[in-house]
Coordinates of C-alpha atoms in Angstrom, one line a residue:
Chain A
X115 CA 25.3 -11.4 43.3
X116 CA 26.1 -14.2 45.9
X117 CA 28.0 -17.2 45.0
X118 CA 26.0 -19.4 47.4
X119 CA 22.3 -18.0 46.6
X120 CA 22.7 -18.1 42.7
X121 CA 24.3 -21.7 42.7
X122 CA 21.3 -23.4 45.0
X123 CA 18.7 -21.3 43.2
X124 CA 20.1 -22.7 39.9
X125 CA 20.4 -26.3 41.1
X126 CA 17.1 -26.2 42.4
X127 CA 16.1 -24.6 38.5
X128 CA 17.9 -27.7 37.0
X129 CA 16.0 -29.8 39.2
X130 CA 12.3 -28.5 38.8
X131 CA 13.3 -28.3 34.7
X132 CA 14.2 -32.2 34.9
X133 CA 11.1 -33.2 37.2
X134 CA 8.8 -31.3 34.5
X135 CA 9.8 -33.0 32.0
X136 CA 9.8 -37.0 33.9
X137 CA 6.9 -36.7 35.2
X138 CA 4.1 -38.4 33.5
X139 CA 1.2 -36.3 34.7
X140 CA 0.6 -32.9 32.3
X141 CA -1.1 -31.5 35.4
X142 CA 1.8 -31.7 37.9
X143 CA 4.2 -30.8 35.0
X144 CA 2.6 -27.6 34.5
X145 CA 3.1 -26.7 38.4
X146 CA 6.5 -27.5 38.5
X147 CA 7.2 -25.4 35.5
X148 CA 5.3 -22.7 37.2
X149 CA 7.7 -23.5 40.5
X150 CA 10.6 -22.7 37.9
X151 CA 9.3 -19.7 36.4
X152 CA 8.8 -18.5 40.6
X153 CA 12.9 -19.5 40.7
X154 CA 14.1 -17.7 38.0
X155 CA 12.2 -14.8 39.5
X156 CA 14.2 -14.7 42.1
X157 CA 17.3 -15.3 40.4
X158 CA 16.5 -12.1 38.7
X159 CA 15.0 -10.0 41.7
X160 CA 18.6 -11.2 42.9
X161 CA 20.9 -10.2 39.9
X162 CA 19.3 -6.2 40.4
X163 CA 16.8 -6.9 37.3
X164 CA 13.3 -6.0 39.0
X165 CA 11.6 -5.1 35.7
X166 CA 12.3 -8.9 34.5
X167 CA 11.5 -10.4 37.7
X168 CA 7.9 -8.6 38.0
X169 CA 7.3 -9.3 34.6
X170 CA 8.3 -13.3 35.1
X171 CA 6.6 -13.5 38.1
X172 CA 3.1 -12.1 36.3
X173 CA 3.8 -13.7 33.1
X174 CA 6.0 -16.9 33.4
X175 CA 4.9 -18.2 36.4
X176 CA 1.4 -17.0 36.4
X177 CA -0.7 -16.8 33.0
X178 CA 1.5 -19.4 31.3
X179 CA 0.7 -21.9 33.7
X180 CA -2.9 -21.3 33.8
X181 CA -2.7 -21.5 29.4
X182 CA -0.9 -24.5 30.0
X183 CA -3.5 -26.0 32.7
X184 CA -6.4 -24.8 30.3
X185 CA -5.1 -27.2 27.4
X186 CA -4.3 -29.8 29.8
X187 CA -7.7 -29.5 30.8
X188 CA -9.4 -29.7 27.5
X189 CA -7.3 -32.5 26.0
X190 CA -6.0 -35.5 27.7
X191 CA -3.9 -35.3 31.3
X192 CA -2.1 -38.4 31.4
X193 CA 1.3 -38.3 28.6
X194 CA 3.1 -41.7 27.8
X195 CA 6.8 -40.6 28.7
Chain B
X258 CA 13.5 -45.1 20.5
X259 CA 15.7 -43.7 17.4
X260 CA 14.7 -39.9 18.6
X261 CA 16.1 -40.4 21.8
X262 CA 19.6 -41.7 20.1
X263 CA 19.3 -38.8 17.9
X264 CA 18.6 -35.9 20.6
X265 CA 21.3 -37.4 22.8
X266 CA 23.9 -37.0 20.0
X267 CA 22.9 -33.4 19.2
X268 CA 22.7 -33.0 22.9
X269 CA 26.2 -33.9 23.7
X270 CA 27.5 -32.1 21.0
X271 CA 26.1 -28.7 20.9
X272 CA 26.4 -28.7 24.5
X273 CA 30.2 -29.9 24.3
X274 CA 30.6 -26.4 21.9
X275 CA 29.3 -24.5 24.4
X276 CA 30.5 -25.4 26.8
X277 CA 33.7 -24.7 25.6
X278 CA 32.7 -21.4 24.6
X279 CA 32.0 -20.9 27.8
X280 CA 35.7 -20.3 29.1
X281 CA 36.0 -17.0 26.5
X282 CA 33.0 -15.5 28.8
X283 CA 33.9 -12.5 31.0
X284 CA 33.0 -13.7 34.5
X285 CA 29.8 -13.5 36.1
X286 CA 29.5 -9.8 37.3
X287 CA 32.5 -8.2 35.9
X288 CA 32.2 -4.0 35.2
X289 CA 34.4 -4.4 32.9
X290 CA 33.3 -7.2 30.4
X291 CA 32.4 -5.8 26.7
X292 CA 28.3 -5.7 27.7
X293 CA 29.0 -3.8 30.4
X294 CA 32.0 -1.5 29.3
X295 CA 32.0 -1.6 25.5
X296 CA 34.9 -3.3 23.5
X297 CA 38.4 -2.6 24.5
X298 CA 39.2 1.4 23.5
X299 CA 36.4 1.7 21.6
X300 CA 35.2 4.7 24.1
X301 CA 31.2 4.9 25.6
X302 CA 29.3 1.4 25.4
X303 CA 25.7 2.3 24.5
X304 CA 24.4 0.6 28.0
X305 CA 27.1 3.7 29.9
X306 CA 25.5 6.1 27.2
X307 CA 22.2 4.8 29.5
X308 CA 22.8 5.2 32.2
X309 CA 24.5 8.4 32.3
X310 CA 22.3 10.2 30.2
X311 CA 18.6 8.7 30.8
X312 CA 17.5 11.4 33.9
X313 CA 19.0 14.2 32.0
X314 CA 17.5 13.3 29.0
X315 CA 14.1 12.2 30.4
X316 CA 13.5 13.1 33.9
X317 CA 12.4 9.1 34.3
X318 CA 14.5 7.4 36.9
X319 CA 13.2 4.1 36.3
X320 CA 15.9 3.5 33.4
X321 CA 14.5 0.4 31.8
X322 CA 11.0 2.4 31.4
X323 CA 12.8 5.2 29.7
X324 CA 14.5 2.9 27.6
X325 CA 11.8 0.7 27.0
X326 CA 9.7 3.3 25.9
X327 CA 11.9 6.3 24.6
X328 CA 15.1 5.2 23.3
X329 CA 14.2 1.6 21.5
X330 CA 11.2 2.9 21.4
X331 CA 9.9 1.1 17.7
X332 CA 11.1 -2.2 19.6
X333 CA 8.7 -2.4 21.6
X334 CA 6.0 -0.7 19.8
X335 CA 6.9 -3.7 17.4
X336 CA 6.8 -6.2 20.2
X337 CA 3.5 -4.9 21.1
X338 CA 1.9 -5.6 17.4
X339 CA 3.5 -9.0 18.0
X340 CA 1.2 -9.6 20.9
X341 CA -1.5 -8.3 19.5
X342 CA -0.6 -10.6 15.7
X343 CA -0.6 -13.5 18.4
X344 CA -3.9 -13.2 19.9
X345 CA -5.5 -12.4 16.2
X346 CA -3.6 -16.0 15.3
X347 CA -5.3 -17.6 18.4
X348 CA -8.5 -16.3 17.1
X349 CA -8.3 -17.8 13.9
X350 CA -6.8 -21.1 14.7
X351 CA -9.1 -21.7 17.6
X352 CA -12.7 -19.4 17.2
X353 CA -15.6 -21.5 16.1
X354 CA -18.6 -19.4 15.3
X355 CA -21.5 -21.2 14.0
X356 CA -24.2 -23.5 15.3
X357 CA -23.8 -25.4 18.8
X358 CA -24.5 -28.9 17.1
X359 CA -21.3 -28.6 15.1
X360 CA -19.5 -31.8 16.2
X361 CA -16.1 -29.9 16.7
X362 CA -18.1 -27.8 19.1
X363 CA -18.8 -30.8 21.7
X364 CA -16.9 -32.2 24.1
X365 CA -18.2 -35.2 26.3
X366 CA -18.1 -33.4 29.9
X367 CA -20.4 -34.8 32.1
X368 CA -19.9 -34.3 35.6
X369 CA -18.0 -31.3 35.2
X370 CA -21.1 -29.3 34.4
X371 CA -21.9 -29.0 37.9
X372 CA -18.8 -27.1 38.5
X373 CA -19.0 -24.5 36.1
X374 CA -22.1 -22.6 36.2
X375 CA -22.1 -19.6 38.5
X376 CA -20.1 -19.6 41.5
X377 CA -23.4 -20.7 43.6
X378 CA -21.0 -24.0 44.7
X379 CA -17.9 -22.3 45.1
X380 CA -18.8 -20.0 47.8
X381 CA -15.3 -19.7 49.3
X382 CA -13.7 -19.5 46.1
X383 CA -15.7 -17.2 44.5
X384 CA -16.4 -14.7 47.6
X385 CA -12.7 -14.6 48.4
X386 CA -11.9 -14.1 44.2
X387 CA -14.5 -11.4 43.9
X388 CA -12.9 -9.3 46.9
X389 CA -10.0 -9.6 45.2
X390 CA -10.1 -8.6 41.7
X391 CA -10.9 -5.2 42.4
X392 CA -7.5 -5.5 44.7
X393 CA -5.6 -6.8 42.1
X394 CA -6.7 -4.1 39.3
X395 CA -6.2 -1.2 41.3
X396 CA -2.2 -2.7 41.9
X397 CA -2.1 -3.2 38.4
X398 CA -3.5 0.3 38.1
X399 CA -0.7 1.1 40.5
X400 CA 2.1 -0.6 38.4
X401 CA 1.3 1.0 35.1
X402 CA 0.9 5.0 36.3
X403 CA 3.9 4.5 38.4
X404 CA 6.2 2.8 36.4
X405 CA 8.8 6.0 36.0
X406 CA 9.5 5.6 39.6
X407 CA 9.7 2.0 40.7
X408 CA 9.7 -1.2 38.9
X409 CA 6.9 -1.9 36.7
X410 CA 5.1 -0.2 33.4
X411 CA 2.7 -1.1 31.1
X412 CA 3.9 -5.3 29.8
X413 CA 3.6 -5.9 33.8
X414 CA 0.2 -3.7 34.5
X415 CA -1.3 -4.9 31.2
X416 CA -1.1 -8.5 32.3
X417 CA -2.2 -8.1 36.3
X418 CA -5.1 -6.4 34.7
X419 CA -5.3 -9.6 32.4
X420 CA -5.0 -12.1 35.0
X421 CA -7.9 -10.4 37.2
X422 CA -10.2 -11.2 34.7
X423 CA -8.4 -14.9 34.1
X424 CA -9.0 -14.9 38.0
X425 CA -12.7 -14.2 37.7
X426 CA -13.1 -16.3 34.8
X427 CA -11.5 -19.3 37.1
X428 CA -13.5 -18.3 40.3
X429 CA -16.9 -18.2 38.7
X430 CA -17.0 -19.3 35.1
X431 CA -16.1 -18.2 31.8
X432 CA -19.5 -16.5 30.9
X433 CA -19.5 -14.2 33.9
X434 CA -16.2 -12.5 33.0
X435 CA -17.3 -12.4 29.4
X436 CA -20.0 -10.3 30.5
X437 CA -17.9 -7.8 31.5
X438 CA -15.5 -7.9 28.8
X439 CA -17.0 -9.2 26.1
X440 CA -15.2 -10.2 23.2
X441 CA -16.0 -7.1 21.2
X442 CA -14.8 -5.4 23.6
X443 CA -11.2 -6.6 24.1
X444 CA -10.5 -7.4 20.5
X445 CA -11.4 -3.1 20.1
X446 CA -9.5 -2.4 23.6
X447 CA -6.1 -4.5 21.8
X448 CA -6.2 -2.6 18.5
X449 CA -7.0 0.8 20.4
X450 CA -3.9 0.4 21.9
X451 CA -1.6 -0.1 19.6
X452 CA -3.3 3.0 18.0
X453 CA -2.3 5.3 21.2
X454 CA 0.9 3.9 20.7
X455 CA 1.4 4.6 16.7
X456 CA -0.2 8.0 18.0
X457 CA 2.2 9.3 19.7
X458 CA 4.7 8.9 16.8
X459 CA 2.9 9.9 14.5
X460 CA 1.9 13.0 15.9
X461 CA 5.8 13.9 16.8
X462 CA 6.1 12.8 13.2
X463 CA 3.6 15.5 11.6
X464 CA 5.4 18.2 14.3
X465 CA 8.7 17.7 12.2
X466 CA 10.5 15.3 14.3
X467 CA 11.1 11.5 13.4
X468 CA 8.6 9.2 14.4
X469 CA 8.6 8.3 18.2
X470 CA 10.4 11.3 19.2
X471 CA 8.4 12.4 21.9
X472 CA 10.7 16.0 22.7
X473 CA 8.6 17.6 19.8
X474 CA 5.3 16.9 21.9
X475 CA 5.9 20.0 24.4
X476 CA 3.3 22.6 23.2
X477 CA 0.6 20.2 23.1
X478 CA 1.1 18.7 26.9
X479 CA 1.9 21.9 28.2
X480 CA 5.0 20.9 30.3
X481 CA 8.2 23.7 30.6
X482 CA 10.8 21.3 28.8
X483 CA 11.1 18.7 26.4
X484 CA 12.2 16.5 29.1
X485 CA 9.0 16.2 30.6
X486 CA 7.0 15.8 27.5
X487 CA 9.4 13.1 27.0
X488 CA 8.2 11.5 30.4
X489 CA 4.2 12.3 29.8
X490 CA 4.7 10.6 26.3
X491 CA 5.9 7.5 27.9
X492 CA 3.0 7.7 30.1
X493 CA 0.7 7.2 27.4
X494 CA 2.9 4.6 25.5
X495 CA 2.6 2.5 28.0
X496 CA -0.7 3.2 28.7
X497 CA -1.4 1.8 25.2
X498 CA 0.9 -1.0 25.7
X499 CA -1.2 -1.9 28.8
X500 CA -4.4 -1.8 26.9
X501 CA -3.1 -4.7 24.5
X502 CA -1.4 -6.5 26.1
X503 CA -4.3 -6.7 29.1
X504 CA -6.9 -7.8 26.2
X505 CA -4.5 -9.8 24.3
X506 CA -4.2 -11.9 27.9
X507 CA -7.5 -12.2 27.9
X508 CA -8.1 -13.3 25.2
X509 CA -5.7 -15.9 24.8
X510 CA -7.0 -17.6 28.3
X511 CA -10.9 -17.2 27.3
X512 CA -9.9 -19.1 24.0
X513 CA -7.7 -21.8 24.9
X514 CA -10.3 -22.4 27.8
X515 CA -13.5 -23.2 26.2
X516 CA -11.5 -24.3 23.2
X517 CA -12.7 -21.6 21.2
X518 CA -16.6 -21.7 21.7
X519 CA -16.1 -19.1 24.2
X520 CA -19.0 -21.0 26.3
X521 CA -18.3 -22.9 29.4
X522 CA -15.0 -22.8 29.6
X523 CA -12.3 -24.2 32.5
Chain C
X150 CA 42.4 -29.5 40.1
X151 CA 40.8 -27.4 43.2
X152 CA 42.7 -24.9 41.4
X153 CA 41.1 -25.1 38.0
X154 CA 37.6 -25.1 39.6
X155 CA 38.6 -21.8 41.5
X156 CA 39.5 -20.3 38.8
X157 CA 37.9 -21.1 36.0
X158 CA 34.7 -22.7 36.7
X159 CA 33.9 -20.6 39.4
X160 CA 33.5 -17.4 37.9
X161 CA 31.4 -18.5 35.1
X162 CA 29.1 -21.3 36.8
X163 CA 25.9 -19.2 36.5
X164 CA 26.7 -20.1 32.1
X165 CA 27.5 -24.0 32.8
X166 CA 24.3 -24.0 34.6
X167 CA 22.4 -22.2 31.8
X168 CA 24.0 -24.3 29.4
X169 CA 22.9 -27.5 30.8
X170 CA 19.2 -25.8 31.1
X171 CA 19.2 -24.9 27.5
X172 CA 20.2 -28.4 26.6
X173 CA 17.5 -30.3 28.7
X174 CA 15.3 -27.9 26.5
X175 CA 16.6 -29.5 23.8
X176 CA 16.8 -32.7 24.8
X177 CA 13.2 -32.5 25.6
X178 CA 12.3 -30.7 22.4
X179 CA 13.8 -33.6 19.9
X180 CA 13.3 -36.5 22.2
X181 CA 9.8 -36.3 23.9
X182 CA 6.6 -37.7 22.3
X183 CA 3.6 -35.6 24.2
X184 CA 3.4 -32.6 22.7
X185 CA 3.1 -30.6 25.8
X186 CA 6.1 -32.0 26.7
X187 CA 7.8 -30.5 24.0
X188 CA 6.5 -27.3 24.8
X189 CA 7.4 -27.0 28.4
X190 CA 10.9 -28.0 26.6
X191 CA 10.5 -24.7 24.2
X192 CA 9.8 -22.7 27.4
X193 CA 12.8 -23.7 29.3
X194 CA 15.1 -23.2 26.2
X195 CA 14.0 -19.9 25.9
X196 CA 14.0 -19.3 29.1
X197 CA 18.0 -20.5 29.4
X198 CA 18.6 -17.8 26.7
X199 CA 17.0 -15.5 28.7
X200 CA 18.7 -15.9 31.7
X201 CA 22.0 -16.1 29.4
X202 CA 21.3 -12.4 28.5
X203 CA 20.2 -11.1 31.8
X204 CA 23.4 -12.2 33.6
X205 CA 25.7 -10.6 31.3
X206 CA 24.3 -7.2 32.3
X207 CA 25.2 -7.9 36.3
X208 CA 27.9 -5.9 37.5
X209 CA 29.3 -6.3 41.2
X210 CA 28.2 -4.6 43.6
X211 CA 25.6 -2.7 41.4
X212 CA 22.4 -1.7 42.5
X213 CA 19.1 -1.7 40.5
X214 CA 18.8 0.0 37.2
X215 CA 16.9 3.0 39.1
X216 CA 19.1 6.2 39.9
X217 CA 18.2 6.7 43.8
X218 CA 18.6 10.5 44.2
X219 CA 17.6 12.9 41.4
X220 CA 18.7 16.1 41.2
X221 CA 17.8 18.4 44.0
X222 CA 15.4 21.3 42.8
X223 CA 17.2 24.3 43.1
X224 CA 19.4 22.5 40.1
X225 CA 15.7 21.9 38.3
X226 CA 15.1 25.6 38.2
X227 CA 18.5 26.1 36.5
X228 CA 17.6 23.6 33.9
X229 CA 14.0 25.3 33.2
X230 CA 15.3 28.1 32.5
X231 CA 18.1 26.5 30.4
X232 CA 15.6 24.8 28.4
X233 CA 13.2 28.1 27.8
X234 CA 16.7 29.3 26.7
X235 CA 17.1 26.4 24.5
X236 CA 13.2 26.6 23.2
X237 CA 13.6 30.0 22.5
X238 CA 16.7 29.6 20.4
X239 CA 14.5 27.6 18.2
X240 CA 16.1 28.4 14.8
X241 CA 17.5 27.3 12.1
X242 CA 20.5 29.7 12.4
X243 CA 21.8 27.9 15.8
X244 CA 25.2 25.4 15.5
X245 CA 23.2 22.8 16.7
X246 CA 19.6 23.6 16.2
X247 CA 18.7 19.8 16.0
X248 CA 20.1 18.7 19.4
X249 CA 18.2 21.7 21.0
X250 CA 14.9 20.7 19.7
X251 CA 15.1 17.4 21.0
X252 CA 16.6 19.0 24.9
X253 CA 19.4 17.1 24.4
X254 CA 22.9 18.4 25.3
X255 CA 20.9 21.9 25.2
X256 CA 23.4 23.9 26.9
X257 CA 26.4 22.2 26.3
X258 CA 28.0 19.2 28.1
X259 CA 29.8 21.5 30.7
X260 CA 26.8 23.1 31.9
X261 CA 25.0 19.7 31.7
X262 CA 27.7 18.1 33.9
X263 CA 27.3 20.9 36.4
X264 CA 23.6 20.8 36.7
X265 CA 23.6 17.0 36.7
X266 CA 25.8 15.2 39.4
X267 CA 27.6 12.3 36.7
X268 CA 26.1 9.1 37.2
X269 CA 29.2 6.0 37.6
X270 CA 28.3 3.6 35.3
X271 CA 29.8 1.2 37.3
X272 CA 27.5 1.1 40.6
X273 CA 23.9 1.0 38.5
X274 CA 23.4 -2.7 37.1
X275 CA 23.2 -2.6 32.5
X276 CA 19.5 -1.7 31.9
X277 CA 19.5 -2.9 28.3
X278 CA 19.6 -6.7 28.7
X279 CA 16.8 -6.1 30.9
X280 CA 15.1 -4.0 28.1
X281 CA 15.6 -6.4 25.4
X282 CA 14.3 -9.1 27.7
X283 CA 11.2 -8.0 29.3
X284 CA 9.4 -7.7 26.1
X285 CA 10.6 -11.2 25.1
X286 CA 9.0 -12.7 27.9
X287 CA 5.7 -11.1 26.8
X288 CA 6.2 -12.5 23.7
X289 CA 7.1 -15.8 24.5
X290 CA 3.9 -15.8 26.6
X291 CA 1.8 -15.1 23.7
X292 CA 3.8 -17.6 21.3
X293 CA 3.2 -20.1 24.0
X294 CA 0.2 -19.7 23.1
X295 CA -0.2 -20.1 20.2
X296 CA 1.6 -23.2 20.2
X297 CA -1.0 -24.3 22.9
X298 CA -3.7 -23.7 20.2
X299 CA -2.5 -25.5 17.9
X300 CA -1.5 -28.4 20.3
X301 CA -5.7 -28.2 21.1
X302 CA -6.4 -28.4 17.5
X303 CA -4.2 -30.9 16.5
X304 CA -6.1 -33.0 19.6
X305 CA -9.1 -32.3 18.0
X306 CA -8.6 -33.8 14.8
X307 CA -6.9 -36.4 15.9
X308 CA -8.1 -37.2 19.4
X309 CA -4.6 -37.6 20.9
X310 CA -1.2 -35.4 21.7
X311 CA 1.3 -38.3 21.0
X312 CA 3.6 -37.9 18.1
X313 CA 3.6 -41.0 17.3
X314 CA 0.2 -41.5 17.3
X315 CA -0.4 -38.7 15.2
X316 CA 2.6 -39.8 12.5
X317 CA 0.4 -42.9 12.1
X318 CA -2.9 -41.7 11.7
X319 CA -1.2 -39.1 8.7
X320 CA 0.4 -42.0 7.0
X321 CA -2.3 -44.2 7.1
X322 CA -4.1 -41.3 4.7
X323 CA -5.6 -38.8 7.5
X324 CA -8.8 -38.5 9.3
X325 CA -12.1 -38.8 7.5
X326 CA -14.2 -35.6 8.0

């Protein structure tokens, strides 16, 4: 653990988890929640648990964004808030 | 306008709790705190228990594997039927079966039809994805046999091997990766391996020994000590695990993509 | 007041930070109309409680949760032919003939210790946070979706993902089939 590393990887986490939600395109929201998952990968490659950050970085940041890009896809893309 | 009043209270205060609770934490990365260490006096923590005991006990040095699969073992065997319960729920809340004039069945898509069939117009895409499936299933491949040693086992292998066939399904279409692995196909592959799973308790259970106790399984992998029969079992376990979870992947994608009509999909 | 933050935010800033994660989650849960919305709000409460349990496992100056140098095999040999021993001894009559069966503690903890170099606790990171967490990512994976089917349904019948939207359409008496 370093002080400096885990504090701007979490700010950066805060930040991506605000813009996902703003954001009034579904598209772009579901590649920025895919940037978070790729940041709390790190995190966790960082805090010495590789087993959770493989397994977030094939399942959080890759198949859930692709679900969440094939729903967008069949239904509507633009959201009113 | 009311919702947004309403979250913000419920905001504010159950973050305010917290936040207070926060100052009875042990600090970030302290040996010592009750996960790490166990209560105050109350001897061995079950996480020291672990790590001290894992390679003699298992021969794995990968300790989450051998806990994963070994110790808290029904966990995950449990976690796995989850999976699979989730991808049975997707069938049945998404599937339609039946004739293609059913009007749930269409969807105005015009113009995007010319995108989907075959990968004859995506000749970067699909050359480049087609090079690289194989790639990808060999390191998933990779992942789940060598899990004992390095980081990975069979949730991570299970789903690369699940996202090659999402890839292929993206590159080309939908069609073309059911035609590999058809429906029939992964539905049997998920429930085959949560069998292999059960399996190998059960058969420690008719040996004598409780259910998922894989010491018991010696004479019939021929190794020279529980230990490593204990390490071969996990093999398999996760082998099974990989199985599911890979079709249960799969699965979910090729519904939620062609909104259950399993035709053209994204 | 530089003090205070030394001393008692610093240490536990990683939990103020997940704490403020969890309850944008929450936020967006109760407060958002699109559905998908509410979703990606789900996901990043879960994945605050998540990263609540991971970090309590960290430890200092810990490495990974792999042990780095097994055994060398001249100690191996001992312990085959401790565990013949042990398999051999297969009876009902032994002290401890349950412990044996399973290999565990076969010989004894002193012969253990000696054929098995103690691990310190303290230098490997906590593998069971890690355990318990792996497999809840896979699941939230799958849970996400099914929630992502039902969104699709629910946009089926009623052609839209707003809440609102949808409330309406309900209380005015449904969608006719």
């Amino acid at each position: 653990m370093i002080f400096a590393f885990d504090f701007i990887i979490l700010i950066f986490m805060v930040v991506a988890a605000i813009i996902s939600l703003k954001v009034k395109d579904l598209l772009s929201a579901s590649m920025i929640f895919g940037i978070y998952g790729f940041l709390i990968c790190l995190l966790w490659a960082e805090m010495g648990a590789v087993d959770v950050a493989f397994t977030e970085a094939a399942v959080g940041a890759g198949v859930s964004t692709v679900l969440l890009i094939a729903t967008v896809y069949n239904t509507k893309r633009k959201s009113s808030d | 306008m009311l919702s947004k009043v309403f979250a913000t209270i419920a905001v504010v205060i159950t973050g305010g709790l917290l936040l207070f609770g926060v100052y009875d934490f042990p600090s970030f990365g302290d040996p010592n705190s009750p996960p790490n260490a166990g209560a105050e006096g109350g001897g061995e923590s079950v996480s020291q228990y672990f790590i001290t005991h894992t390679y003699k006990d298992t021969k794995v040095p990968n300790l989450v594997t051998a806990v994963l699969a070994d110790y808290r073992g029904y966990d995950t065997m449990f976690e796995t039927v989850v999976v699979f319960a989730a991808g049975i729920a997707i069938f049945c809340i998404m599937r339609v079966v039946g004739n293609a004039n059913d009007p749930r069945q269409k969807k105005e898509r015009e113009g995007m039809h010319s995108f989907t069939y075959g990968d004859h117009n995506r000749i970067i895409i699909g050359t480049t994805c087609r090079v690289i499936v194989p790639i990808i299933q060999l390191f998933g491949l990779y992942v789940i046999a060598h899990g004992h040693y390095s980081p990975g086992g069979g949730f991570q292998g299970g789903v690369l091997l699940g996202a090659s066939f999402i890839l292929l399904a993206l590159s080309s279409d939908l069609n073309s990766a059911l035609k590999r692995f058809s429906e029939y196909n992964y539905f049997k592959l998920a429930a085959v391996g949560i069998l292999i799973y059960a399996g190998f308790g059960l058969t420690s259970q008719f040996l004598g020994e409780n259910f998922l106790d894989y010491g018991v399984l010696q004479p019939l992998l021929f190794t020279d000590g529980p230990e490593m029969a204990r390490s071969h079992s996990m093999l398999g376990v996760e082998i099974g695990v990989a199985f599911t979870v890979m079709a249960i992947m799969f699965s979910i994608y090729a519904n939620l993509a062609s909104q259950g009509t399993l035709k053209d999909g994204l | 007041m530089l003090e205070f933050l030394e001393q008692t935010l610093q240490p536990r800033f990683n939990f103020w930070i997940y704490v403020i994660l969890m309850m944008i989650g929450l936020w967006a849960i109760i407060a958002k109309n699109n559905l998908i919305k509410k979703l990606i709000g789900l996901s990043l409460f879960q994945t605050a409680i998540i990263l609540f349990y991971v970090s309590l496992g960290v430890k200092e100056d810990a490495t990974i949760p792999i042990i780095e140098k097994p055994p060398a095999a001249k100690q191996s040999e001992t312990y085959n032919n401790s565990s013949k021993e042990a398999q051999n001894n297969r009876t009902p009559k032994e002290a401890t003939p349950d412990e044996k069966k399973r290999g565990m503690l076969s010989e004894g903890e002193k012969t253990a210790k000696k054929i098995y170099p103690k691990v310190d606790p303290d230098t490997i990171a906590n593998p069971l946070p890690h355990v318990l967490m792996l497999t809840a990512i896979v699941v939230g994976v799958a849970t996400l979706g099914v929630a992502l089917a039902l969104a699709q349904v629910i946009f089926r019948e009623f052609g839209t993902l707003e809440e609102d939207e949808v409330l309406k359409v309900i209380k005015e008496g449904g969608v006719d089939e």
